[in-house]
Amino acid sequence: MTTITIGVPVYNGEATLERSLESLRTQTYRDIEVIISDNASTDRSADIAQGFADRDPRFRVVRRETNVGPVPNFFSLLEMAQTELFMWRADDDWSNAQYVEELKAKFDEDARIRLAGPETLIVRRDGSIAGVNSFILPCQKLRVRRVGHMLMHLSASSIYGLWHKPTLMEILSRTRANYPYIWAWDHMAMVPVILSESVTGNNAAKLYVGQPEAARYSAREPASVMWEMRRSFRKSCFAELRRLDWPLWEKLLLTPNLLRYANLRVYRFWKTVRRHIRQFFEITDRKPPTQVG
């Protein structure tokens, strides 16, 4: 019986897709379905994915005739999933064979868990390890300190961990309404499970994240948008804090941590100020077309 769905969005990922899918095919936990959504790739990505589907009935390929953009392609996989547990997998990431099994074990151990994250290893193009982000379980007695620890230390790659799908969908329906941006959406999505202490990790589950040669998608936001993103992120964070059945004093104690989290995860304050100043002088230094010299 299939208990976990793994969604793999791909666009022109032929260089890394086979390694990523092979690491899923060889998982020790077998009760999985892997859905690959090919976003009208112009390389061999769809053929590579179809090859896995032809050899293994647990794999399914969705081929898009036109490119719908990375965001709709990414989130559509969550909607396609029919299981209670779900995870995403980037087409250039791979994992050890025990990855799914070790994360699923955390759900079996504690019914309160809604997200189980892995240990993340950043891999250079030459195969060497550039960095390791391990999960550190908070051991403080005070709830405020435990939550504050998680806000500062939970890796962004935990978004690729194992989720309780109904919880994830509920979170996204709320947070995306208050924070309708792509940048830092993963940090925003993890705020509710951090605040409710329903997130954990397992360092026996290894996620290998390759350093790309160049970013596939990039954007230089104007300062006005950066300010609005900061405001919206803070608003969404505090909306989640208000949902908690905590005494007022605990919420007040956590407020500095939440403000720091918001400053670190979107655009930092001074970076936004510098962008604002640069844009101001770019505008004032710009001469009319008829002006010379």
Short mmCIF file of C-alpha atoms in Angstrom, two decimals, residues 62-185:
data_model
loop_
_atom_site.label_atom_id
_atom_site.label_comp_id
_atom_site.label_asym_id
_atom_site.label_seq_id
_atom_site.Cartn_x
_atom_site.Cartn_y
_atom_site.Cartn_z
CA VAL A 62 3.15 14.08 -16.07
CA ARG A 63 4.25 15.75 -19.31
CA ARG A 64 3.22 19.35 -19.83
CA GLU A 65 2.81 20.51 -23.41
CA THR A 66 3.53 24.12 -22.46
CA ASN A 67 5.68 25.58 -19.70
CA VAL A 68 3.43 26.71 -16.86
CA GLY A 69 6.27 28.28 -14.88
CA PRO A 70 8.29 26.79 -12.02
CA VAL A 71 5.90 27.75 -9.23
CA PRO A 72 2.67 26.18 -10.57
CA ASN A 73 4.63 23.10 -11.61
CA PHE A 74 6.12 22.78 -8.13
CA PHE A 75 2.91 23.17 -6.15
CA SER A 76 0.79 21.08 -8.52
CA LEU A 77 2.61 17.99 -7.28
CA LEU A 78 1.18 18.49 -3.80
CA GLU A 79 -2.32 18.58 -5.27
CA MET A 80 -1.69 15.39 -7.26
CA ALA A 81 -0.63 13.42 -4.19
CA GLN A 82 -3.23 11.01 -2.78
CA THR A 83 -1.33 9.94 0.33
CA GLU A 84 -1.25 11.43 3.82
CA LEU A 85 2.52 11.89 3.71
CA PHE A 86 4.31 13.88 1.02
CA MET A 87 7.72 15.23 0.10
CA TRP A 88 9.25 17.22 -2.73
CA ARG A 89 12.52 16.31 -4.40
CA ALA A 90 14.50 18.76 -6.53
CA ASP A 91 15.73 17.29 -9.82
CA ASP A 92 19.36 18.02 -8.89
CA ASP A 93 19.25 16.64 -5.33
CA TRP A 94 19.73 13.05 -4.23
CA SER A 95 19.65 11.11 -0.98
CA ASN A 96 20.90 8.02 0.78
CA ALA A 97 18.91 4.79 0.48
CA GLN A 98 17.47 5.09 4.01
CA TYR A 99 16.21 8.65 3.52
CA VAL A 100 12.46 7.97 3.37
CA GLU A 101 12.60 5.16 5.93
CA GLU A 102 14.41 7.31 8.51
CA LEU A 103 12.03 10.25 8.10
CA LYS A 104 8.94 8.02 8.18
CA ALA A 105 10.21 6.56 11.45
CA LYS A 106 9.81 9.95 13.11
CA PHE A 107 6.10 9.97 12.29
CA ASP A 108 5.76 6.46 13.69
CA GLU A 109 7.50 7.48 16.91
CA ASP A 110 5.41 10.59 17.61
CA ALA A 111 1.88 11.22 16.33
CA ARG A 112 2.31 14.97 16.83
CA ILE A 113 4.98 15.28 14.12
CA ARG A 114 3.97 17.16 10.98
CA LEU A 115 7.41 17.64 9.36
CA ALA A 116 10.56 15.54 9.60
CA GLY A 117 13.64 17.10 8.06
CA PRO A 118 16.97 15.58 6.95
CA GLU A 119 20.61 16.38 7.41
CA THR A 120 21.67 18.42 4.38
CA LEU A 121 25.06 18.11 2.72
CA ILE A 122 26.09 20.76 0.18
CA VAL A 123 28.13 19.13 -2.59
CA ARG A 124 30.55 20.96 -4.87
CA ARG A 125 30.80 20.09 -8.55
CA ASP A 126 33.99 18.11 -7.88
CA GLY A 127 32.11 15.92 -5.40
CA SER A 128 33.62 17.38 -2.23
CA ILE A 129 31.40 18.49 0.64
CA ALA A 130 31.12 22.26 0.98
CA GLY A 131 29.01 22.23 4.13
CA VAL A 132 26.74 20.18 6.38
CA ASN A 133 23.51 21.34 8.03
CA SER A 134 22.62 18.88 10.76
CA PHE A 135 19.41 18.85 12.76
CA ILE A 136 20.02 19.88 16.36
CA LEU A 137 17.22 18.93 18.72
CA PRO A 138 16.51 21.76 21.18
CA CYS A 139 16.86 20.64 24.78
CA GLN A 140 15.92 23.82 26.64
CA LYS A 141 13.30 23.49 29.36
CA LEU A 142 11.44 26.67 28.44
CA ARG A 143 9.17 26.38 25.41
CA VAL A 144 10.08 29.89 24.25
CA ARG A 145 13.76 28.97 24.14
CA ARG A 146 13.12 25.71 22.29
CA VAL A 147 11.06 27.47 19.65
CA GLY A 148 13.57 30.30 19.42
CA HIS A 149 16.33 27.75 18.85
CA MET A 150 14.40 26.14 16.00
CA LEU A 151 13.67 29.48 14.36
CA MET A 152 17.39 30.20 14.17
CA HIS A 153 18.71 26.73 13.34
CA LEU A 154 16.21 24.77 11.23
CA SER A 155 17.65 24.36 7.74
CA ALA A 156 15.70 25.70 4.76
CA SER A 157 16.23 22.29 3.14
CA SER A 158 13.83 20.83 5.69
CA ILE A 159 11.13 21.92 3.23
CA TYR A 160 12.25 18.83 1.26
CA GLY A 161 11.66 16.62 4.28
CA LEU A 162 8.58 14.48 4.91
CA TRP A 163 5.34 16.40 5.47
CA HIS A 164 1.92 15.54 6.79
CA LYS A 165 0.13 16.60 3.61
CA PRO A 166 -3.15 17.93 5.11
CA THR A 167 -1.15 20.12 7.49
CA LEU A 168 1.07 21.42 4.68
CA MET A 169 -1.92 22.30 2.52
CA GLU A 170 -3.61 24.11 5.40
CA ILE A 171 -0.41 26.04 6.15
CA LEU A 172 0.05 27.08 2.53
CA SER A 173 -3.55 28.25 2.21
CA ARG A 174 -2.95 30.64 5.13
CA THR A 175 0.62 31.77 4.65
CA ARG A 176 0.45 32.31 0.90
CA ALA A 177 -2.53 34.61 1.42
CA ASN A 178 -0.48 36.85 3.73
CA TYR A 179 2.85 36.31 1.97
CA PRO A 180 2.20 35.84 -1.77
CA TYR A 181 5.89 35.84 -2.76
CA ILE A 182 8.23 33.07 -3.84
CA TRP A 183 11.38 34.34 -2.16
CA ALA A 184 11.54 32.83 1.37
CA TRP A 185 8.17 31.04 1.02
#
